[in-house]
mmCIF file of C-alpha atoms in Angstrom:
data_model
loop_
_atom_site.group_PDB
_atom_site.id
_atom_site.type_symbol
_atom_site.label_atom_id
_atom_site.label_comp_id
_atom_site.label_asym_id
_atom_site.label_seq_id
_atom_site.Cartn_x
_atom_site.Cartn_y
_atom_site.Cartn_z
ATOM 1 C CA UNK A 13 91.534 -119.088 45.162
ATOM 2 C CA UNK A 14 91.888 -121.566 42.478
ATOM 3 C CA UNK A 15 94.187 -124.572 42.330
ATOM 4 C CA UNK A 16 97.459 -124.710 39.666
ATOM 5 C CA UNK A 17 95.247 -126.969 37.790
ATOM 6 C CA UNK A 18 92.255 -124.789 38.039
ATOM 7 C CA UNK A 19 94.676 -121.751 36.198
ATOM 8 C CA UNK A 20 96.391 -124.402 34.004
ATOM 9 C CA UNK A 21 92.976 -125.419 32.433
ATOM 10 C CA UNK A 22 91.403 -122.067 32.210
ATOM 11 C CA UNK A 23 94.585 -120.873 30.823
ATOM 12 C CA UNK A 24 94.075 -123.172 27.672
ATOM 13 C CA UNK A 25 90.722 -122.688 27.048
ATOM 14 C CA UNK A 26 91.721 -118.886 26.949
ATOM 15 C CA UNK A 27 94.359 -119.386 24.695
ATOM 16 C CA UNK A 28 92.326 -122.225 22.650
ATOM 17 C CA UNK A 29 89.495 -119.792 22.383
ATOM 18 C CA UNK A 30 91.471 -116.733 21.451
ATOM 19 C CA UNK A 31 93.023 -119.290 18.530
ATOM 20 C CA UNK A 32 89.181 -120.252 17.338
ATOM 21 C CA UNK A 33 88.470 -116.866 17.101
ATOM 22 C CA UNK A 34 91.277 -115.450 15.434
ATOM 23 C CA UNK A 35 90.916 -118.250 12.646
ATOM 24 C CA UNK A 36 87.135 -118.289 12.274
ATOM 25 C CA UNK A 37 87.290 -113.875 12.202
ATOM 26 C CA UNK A 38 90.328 -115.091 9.255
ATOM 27 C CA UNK A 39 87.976 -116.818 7.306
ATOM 28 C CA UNK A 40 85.079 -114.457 7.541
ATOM 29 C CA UNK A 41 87.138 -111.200 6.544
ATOM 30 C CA UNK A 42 88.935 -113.000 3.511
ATOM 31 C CA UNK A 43 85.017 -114.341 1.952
ATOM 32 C CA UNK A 44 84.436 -110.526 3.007
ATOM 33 C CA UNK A 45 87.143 -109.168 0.925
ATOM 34 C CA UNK A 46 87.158 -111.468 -2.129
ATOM 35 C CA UNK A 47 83.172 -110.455 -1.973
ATOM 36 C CA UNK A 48 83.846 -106.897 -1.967
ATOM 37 C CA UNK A 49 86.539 -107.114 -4.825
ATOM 38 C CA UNK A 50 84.341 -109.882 -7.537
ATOM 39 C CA UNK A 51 81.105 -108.327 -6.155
ATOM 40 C CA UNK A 52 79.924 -112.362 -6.119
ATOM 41 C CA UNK A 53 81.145 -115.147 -3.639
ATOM 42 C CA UNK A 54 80.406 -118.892 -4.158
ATOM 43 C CA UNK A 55 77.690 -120.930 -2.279
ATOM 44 C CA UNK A 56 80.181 -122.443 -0.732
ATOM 45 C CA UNK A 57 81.795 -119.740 0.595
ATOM 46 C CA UNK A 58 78.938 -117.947 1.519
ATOM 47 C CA UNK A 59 77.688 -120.735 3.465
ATOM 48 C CA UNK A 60 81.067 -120.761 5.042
ATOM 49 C CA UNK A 61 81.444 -117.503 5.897
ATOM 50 C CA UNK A 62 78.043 -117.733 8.367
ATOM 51 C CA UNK A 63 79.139 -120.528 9.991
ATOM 52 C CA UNK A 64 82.338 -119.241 10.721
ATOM 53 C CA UNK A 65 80.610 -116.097 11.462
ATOM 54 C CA UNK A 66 78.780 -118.266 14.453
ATOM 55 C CA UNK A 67 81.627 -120.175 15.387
ATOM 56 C CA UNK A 68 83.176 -116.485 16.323
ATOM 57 C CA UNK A 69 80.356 -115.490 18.572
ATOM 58 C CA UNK A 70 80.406 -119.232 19.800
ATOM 59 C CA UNK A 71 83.732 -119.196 20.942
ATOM 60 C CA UNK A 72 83.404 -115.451 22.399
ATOM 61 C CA UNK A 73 79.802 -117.383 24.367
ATOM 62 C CA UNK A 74 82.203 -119.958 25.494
ATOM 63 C CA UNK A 75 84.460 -117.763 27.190
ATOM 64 C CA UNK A 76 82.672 -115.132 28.599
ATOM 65 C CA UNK A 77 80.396 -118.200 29.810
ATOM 66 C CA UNK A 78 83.493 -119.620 31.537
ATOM 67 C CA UNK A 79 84.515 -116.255 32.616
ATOM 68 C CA UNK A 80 81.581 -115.109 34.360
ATOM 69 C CA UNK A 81 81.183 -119.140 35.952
ATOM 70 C CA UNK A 82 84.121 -118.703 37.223
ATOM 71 C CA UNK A 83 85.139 -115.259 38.627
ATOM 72 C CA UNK A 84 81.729 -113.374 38.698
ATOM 73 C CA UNK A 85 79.185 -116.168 40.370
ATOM 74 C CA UNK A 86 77.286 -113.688 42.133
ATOM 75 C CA UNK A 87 76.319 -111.859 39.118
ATOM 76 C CA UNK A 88 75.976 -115.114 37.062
ATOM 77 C CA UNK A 89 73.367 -116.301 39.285
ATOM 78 C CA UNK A 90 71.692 -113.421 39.120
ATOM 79 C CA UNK A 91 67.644 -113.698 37.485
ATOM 80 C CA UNK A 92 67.568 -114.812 33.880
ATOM 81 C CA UNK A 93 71.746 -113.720 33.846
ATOM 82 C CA UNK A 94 72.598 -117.519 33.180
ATOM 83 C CA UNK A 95 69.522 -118.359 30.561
ATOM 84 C CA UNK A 96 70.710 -115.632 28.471
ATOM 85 C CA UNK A 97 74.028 -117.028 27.964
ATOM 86 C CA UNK A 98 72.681 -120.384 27.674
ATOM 87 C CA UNK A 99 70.118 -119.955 25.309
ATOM 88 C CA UNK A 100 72.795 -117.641 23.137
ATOM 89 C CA UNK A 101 75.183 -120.545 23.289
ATOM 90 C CA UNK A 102 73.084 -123.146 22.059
ATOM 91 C CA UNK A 103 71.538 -121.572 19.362
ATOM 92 C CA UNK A 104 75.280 -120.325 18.299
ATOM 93 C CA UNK A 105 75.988 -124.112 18.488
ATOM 94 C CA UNK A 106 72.700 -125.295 16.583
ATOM 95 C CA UNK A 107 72.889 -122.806 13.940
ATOM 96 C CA UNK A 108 76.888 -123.911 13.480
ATOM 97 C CA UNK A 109 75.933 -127.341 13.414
ATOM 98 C CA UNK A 110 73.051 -126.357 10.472
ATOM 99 C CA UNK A 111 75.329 -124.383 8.626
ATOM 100 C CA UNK A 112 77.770 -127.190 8.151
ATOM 101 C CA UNK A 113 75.527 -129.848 7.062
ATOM 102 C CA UNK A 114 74.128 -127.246 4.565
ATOM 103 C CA UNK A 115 77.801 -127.292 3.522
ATOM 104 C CA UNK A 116 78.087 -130.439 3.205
ATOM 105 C CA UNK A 117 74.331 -130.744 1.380
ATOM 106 C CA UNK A 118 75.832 -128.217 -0.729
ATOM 107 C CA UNK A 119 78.634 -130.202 -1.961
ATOM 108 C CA UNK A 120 77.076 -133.521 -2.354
ATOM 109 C CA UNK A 121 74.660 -131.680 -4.080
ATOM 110 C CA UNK A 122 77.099 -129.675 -7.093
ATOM 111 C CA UNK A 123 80.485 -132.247 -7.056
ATOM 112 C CA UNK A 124 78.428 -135.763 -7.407
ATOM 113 C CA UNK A 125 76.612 -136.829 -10.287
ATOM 114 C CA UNK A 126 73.540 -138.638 -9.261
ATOM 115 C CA UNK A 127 70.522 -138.825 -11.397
ATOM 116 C CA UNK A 128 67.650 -138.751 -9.240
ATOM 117 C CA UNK A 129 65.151 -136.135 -9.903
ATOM 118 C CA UNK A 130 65.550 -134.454 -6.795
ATOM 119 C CA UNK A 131 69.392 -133.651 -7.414
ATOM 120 C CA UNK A 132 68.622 -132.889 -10.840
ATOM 121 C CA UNK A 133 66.193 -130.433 -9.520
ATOM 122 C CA UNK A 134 68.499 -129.005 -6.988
ATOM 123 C CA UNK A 135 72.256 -129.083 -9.138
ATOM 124 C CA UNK A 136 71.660 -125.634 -10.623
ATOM 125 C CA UNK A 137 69.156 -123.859 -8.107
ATOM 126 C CA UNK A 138 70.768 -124.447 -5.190
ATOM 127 C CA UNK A 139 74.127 -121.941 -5.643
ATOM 128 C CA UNK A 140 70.904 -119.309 -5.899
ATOM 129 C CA UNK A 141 69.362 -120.833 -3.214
ATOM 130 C CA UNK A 142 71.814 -120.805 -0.907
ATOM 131 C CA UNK A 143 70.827 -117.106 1.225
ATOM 132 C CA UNK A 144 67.373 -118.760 1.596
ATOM 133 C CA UNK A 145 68.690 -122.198 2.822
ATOM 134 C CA UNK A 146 70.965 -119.811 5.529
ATOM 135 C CA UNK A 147 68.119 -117.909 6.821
ATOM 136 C CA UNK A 148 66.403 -121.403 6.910
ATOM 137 C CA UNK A 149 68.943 -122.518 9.337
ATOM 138 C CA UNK A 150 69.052 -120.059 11.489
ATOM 139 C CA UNK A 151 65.423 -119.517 11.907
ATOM 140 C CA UNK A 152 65.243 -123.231 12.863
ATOM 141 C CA UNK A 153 68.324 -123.297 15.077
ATOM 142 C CA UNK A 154 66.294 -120.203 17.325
ATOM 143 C CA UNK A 155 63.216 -122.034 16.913
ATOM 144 C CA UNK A 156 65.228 -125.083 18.634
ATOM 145 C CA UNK A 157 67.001 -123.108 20.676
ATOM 146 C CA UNK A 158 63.421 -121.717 22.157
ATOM 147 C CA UNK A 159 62.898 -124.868 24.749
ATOM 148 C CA UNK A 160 66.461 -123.901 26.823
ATOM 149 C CA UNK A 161 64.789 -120.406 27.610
ATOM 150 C CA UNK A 162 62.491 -122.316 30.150
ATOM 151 C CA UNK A 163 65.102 -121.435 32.768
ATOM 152 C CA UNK A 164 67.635 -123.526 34.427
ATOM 153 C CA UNK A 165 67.722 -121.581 37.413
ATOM 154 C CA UNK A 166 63.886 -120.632 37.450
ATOM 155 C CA UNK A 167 62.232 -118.546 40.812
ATOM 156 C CA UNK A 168 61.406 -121.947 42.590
ATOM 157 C CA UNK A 169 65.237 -122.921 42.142
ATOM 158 C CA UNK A 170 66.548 -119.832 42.836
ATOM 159 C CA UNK A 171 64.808 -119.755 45.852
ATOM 160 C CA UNK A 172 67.708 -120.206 48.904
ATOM 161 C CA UNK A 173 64.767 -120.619 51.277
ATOM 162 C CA UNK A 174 63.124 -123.670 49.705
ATOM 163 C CA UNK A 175 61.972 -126.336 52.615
ATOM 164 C CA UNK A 176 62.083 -129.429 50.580
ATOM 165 C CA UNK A 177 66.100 -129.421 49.181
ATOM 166 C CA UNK A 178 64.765 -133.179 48.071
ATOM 167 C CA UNK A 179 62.164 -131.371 45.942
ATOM 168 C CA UNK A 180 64.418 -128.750 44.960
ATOM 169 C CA UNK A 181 67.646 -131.229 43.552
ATOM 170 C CA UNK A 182 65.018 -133.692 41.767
ATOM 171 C CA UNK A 183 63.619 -130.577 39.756
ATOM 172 C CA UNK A 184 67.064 -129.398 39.151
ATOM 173 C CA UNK A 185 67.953 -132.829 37.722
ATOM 174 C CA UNK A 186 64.610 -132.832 35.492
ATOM 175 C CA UNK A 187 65.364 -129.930 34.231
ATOM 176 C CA UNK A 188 69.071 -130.654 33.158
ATOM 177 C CA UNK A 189 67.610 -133.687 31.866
ATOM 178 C CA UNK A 190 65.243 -132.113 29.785
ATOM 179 C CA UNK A 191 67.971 -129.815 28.375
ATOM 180 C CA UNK A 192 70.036 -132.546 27.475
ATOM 181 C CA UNK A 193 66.684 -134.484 25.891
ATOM 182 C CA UNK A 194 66.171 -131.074 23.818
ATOM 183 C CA UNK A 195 69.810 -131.068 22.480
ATOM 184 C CA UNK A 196 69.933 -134.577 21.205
ATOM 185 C CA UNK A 197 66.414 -133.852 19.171
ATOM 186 C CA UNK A 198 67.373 -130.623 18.324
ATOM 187 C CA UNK A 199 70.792 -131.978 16.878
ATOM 188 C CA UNK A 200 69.547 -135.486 15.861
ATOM 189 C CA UNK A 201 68.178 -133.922 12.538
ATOM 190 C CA UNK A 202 71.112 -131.826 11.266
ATOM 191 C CA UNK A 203 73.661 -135.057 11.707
ATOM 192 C CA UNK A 204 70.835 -137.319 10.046
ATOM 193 C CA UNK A 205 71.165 -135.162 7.346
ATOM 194 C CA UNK A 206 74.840 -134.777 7.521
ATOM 195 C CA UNK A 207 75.612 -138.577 7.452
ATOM 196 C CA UNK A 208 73.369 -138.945 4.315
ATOM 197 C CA UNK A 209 75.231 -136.445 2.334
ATOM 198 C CA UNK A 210 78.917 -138.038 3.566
ATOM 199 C CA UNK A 211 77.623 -141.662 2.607
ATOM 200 C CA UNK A 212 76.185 -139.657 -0.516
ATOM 201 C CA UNK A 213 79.761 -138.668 -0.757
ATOM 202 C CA UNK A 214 81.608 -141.542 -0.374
ATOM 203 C CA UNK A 215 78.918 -143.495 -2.373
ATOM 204 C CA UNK A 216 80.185 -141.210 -5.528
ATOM 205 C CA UNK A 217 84.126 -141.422 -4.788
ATOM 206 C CA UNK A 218 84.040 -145.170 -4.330
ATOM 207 C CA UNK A 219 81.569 -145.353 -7.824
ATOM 208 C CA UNK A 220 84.006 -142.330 -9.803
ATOM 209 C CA UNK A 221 86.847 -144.463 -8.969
ATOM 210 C CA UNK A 222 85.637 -147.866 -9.831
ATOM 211 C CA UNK A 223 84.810 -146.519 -13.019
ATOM 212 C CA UNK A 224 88.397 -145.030 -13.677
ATOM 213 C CA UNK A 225 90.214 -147.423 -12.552
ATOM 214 C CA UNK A 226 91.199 -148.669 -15.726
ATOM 215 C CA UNK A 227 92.408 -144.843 -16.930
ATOM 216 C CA UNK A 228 96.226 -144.358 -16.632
ATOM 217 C CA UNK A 229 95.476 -140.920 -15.298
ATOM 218 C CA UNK A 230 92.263 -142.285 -13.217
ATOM 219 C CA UNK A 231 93.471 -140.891 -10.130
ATOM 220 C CA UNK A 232 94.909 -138.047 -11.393
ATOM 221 C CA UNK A 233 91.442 -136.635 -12.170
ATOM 222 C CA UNK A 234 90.183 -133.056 -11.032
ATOM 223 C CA UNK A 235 86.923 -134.372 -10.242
ATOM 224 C CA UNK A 236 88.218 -137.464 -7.977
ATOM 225 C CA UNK A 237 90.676 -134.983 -6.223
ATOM 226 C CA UNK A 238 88.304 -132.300 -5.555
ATOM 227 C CA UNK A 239 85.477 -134.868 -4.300
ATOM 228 C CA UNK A 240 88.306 -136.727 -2.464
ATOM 229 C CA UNK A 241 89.352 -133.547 -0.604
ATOM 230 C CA UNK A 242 85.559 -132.964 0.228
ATOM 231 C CA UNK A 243 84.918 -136.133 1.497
ATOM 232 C CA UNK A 244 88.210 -136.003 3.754
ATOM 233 C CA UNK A 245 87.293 -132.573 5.140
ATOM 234 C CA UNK A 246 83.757 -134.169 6.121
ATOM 235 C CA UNK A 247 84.920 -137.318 7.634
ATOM 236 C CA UNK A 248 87.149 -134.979 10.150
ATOM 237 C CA UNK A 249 83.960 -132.426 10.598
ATOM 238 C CA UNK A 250 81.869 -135.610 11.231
ATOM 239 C CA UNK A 251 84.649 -136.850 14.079
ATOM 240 C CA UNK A 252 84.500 -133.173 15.335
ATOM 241 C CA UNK A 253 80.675 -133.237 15.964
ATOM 242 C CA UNK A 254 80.256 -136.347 17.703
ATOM 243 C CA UNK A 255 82.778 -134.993 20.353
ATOM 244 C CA UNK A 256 81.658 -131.672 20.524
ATOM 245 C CA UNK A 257 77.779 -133.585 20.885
ATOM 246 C CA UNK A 258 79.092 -136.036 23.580
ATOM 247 C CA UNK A 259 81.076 -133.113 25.783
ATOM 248 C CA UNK A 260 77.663 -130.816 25.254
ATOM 249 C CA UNK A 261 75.473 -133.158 26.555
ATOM 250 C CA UNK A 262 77.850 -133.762 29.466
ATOM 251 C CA UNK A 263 77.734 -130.163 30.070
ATOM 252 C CA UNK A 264 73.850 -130.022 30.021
ATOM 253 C CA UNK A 265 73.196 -133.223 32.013
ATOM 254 C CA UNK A 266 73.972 -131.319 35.449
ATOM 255 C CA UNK A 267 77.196 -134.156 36.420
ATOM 256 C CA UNK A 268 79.739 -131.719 36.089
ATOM 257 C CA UNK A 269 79.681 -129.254 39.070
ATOM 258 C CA UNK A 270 79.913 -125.351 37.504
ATOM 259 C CA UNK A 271 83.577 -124.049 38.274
ATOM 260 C CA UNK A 272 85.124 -127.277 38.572
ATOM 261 C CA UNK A 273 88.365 -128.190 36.816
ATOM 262 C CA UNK A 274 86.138 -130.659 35.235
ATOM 263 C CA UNK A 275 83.530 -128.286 33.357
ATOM 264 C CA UNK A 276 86.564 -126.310 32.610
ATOM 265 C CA UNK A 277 88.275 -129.613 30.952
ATOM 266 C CA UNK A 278 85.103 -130.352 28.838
ATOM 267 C CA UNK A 279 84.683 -127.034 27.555
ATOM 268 C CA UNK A 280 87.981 -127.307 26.610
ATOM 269 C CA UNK A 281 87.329 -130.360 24.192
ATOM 270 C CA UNK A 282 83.728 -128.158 23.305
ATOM 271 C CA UNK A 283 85.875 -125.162 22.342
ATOM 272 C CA UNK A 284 88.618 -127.414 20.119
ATOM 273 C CA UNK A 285 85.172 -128.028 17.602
ATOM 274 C CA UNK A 286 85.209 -125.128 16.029
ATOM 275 C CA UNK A 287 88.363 -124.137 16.328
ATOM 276 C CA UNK A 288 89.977 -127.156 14.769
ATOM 277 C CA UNK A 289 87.378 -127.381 12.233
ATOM 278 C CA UNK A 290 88.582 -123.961 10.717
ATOM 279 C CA UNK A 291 91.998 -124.691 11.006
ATOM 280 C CA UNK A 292 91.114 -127.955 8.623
ATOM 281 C CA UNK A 293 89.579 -125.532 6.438
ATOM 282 C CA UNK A 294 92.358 -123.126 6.125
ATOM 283 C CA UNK A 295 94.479 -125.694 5.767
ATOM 284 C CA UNK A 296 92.437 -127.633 2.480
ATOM 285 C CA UNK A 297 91.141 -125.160 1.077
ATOM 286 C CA UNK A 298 94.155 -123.316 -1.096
ATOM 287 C CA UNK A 299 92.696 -119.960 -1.473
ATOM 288 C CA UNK A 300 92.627 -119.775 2.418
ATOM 289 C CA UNK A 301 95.832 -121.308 2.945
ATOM 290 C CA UNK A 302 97.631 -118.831 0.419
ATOM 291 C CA UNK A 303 95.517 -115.785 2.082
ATOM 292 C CA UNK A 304 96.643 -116.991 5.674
ATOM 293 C CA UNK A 305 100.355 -117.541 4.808
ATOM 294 C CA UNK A 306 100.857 -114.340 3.203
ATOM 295 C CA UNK A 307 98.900 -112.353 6.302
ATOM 296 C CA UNK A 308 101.486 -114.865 8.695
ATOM 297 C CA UNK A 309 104.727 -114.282 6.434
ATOM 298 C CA UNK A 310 103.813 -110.143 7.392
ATOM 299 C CA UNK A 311 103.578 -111.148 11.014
ATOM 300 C CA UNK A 312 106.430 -113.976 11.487
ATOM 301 C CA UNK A 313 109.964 -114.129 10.131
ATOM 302 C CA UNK A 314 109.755 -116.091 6.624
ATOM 303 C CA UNK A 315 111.582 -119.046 8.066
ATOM 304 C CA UNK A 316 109.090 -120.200 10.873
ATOM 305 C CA UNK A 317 106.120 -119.568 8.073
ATOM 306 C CA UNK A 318 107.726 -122.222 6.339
ATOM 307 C CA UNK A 319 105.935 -124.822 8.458
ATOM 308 C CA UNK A 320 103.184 -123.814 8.197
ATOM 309 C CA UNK A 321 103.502 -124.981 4.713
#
């Protein structure tokens, strides 16, 4: 039976879970509906409404992951049980981490205003582009997701009967190594990209301002407010992703023993990614703010809604 801690842990990675996918299903369903109604939807929110779309399954991976670890081992162990739910979770995680540096591509390309031929190309293509660019992503998050199918627990591992245990541990720890060595590649490219469009970013604020500083209404400018609030939302999706890449390659490496209030503690801080991520976009982005405090004004009394404000 587990220990207090044990239930105490697994308890809020439930609960944190539950919360990710109630806000990521939020966002989908509202893009959904506003899509329905204008028969259109922004390249933005298009983009957004696939990566929230993997965030859901991500978080339900996560759980059902933990779950099964935890409660159902014999059936987790189980041939080629445990490499389908790691290979679904990673390339859940790969094609969330794509999607949001195509989000943030996105707006560096259509808020800044930089001259070089390749933006100019880009500015008014890529809103039609943007389907194309999707697909992209997710056909090279499975493609990078491919290498994870090798098995963890392959037939000699599996294998109780094994003479050599030695053997048996240092091919165990190769292959967690490996895994790890496949992540950091596989992810190394998406943030590359990322950090170029955020110093893009900030490159343009820092530039826009300088050049209205002199305005009365300089900061009072649509354009500086809107790239502002972009830039802000990226700086906290770029703290987000370096945790969520640090407690994923922790997971991979082997260190943590499975079913240990340890793993359960990390994929605690793995789950909080996407779930606070959304949460920062609800709350910055008005249209989703307005759409989620008028659903939680039909749920709660209208007093507690009010700080939500």
């Amino acid at each position: 039976m587990a220990d207090p801690l044990h239930i105490a842990l697994l308890a809020v990675l439930s609960v944190e879970c539950l919360l990710g996918t109630v806000l990521n299903a939020f966002i989908v369903l509202t893009h959904c509906l506003e899509w329905r109604e204008a028969r259109r939807l922004p390249g933005s929110d298009k983009i957004e409404t696939c990566m929230c779309l993997c965030r859901f399954f991500l978080q339900c991976a996560i759980t059902l992951q933990t779950l099964f670890r935890l409660f159902l081992v014999n059936l987790y162990s189980q041939p080629y049980f445990a490499e389908i739910f790691l290979v679904a979770r990673i390339f859940l995680s790969f094609a969330n981490l794509w999607s949001a540096t195509l989000l943030s591509v996105f707006y560096c390309v259509k808020i800044t205003n930089y001259s070089f031929g390749f933006f100019v190309f880009l500015k008014p293509r890529i809103s039609r582009m943007v389907p194309w660019l999707v697909l992209s992503c997710l056909l090279v998050s499975l493609a990078s997701s491919l290498p994870f199918a090798r098995s963890l627990y392959s037939p000699y591992v599996r294998n109780s009967t094994a003479q050599n245990s030695t053997e048996k541990k240092m091919f165990v720890a190769n292959i967690h190594f490996n895994q790890s060595l496949a992540y950091a590649v596989g992810s190394s490219v998406p943030f590359a990209i990322f950090i170029i469009a955020v110093s893009l970013l900030i490159h343009s604020l820092w530039s826009h301002s300088k050049l209205m500083r002199s305005s009365v209404d300089s900061f009072r400018s649509p354009n500086l407010n809107v790239l502002l609030g972009v830039v802000k939302r990226l700086i906290v999706f770029f703290c987000l992703s370096i945790i969520y890449f640090v407690c994923m390659n922790l997971i991979l490496s082997g260190l943590l023993p499975i079913g240990t209030p340890w793993m359960v503690f990390v994929s605690i801080i793995t789950s909080s990614y996407p779930f606070l991520h959304s949460a920062v976009l609800i709350y910055t982005n008005r249209k989703l703010k307005l759409a989620f405090l008028h659903l939680l004004s039909a749920i709660v009394p209208g007093r507690l809604s009010i700080f939500f404000l």
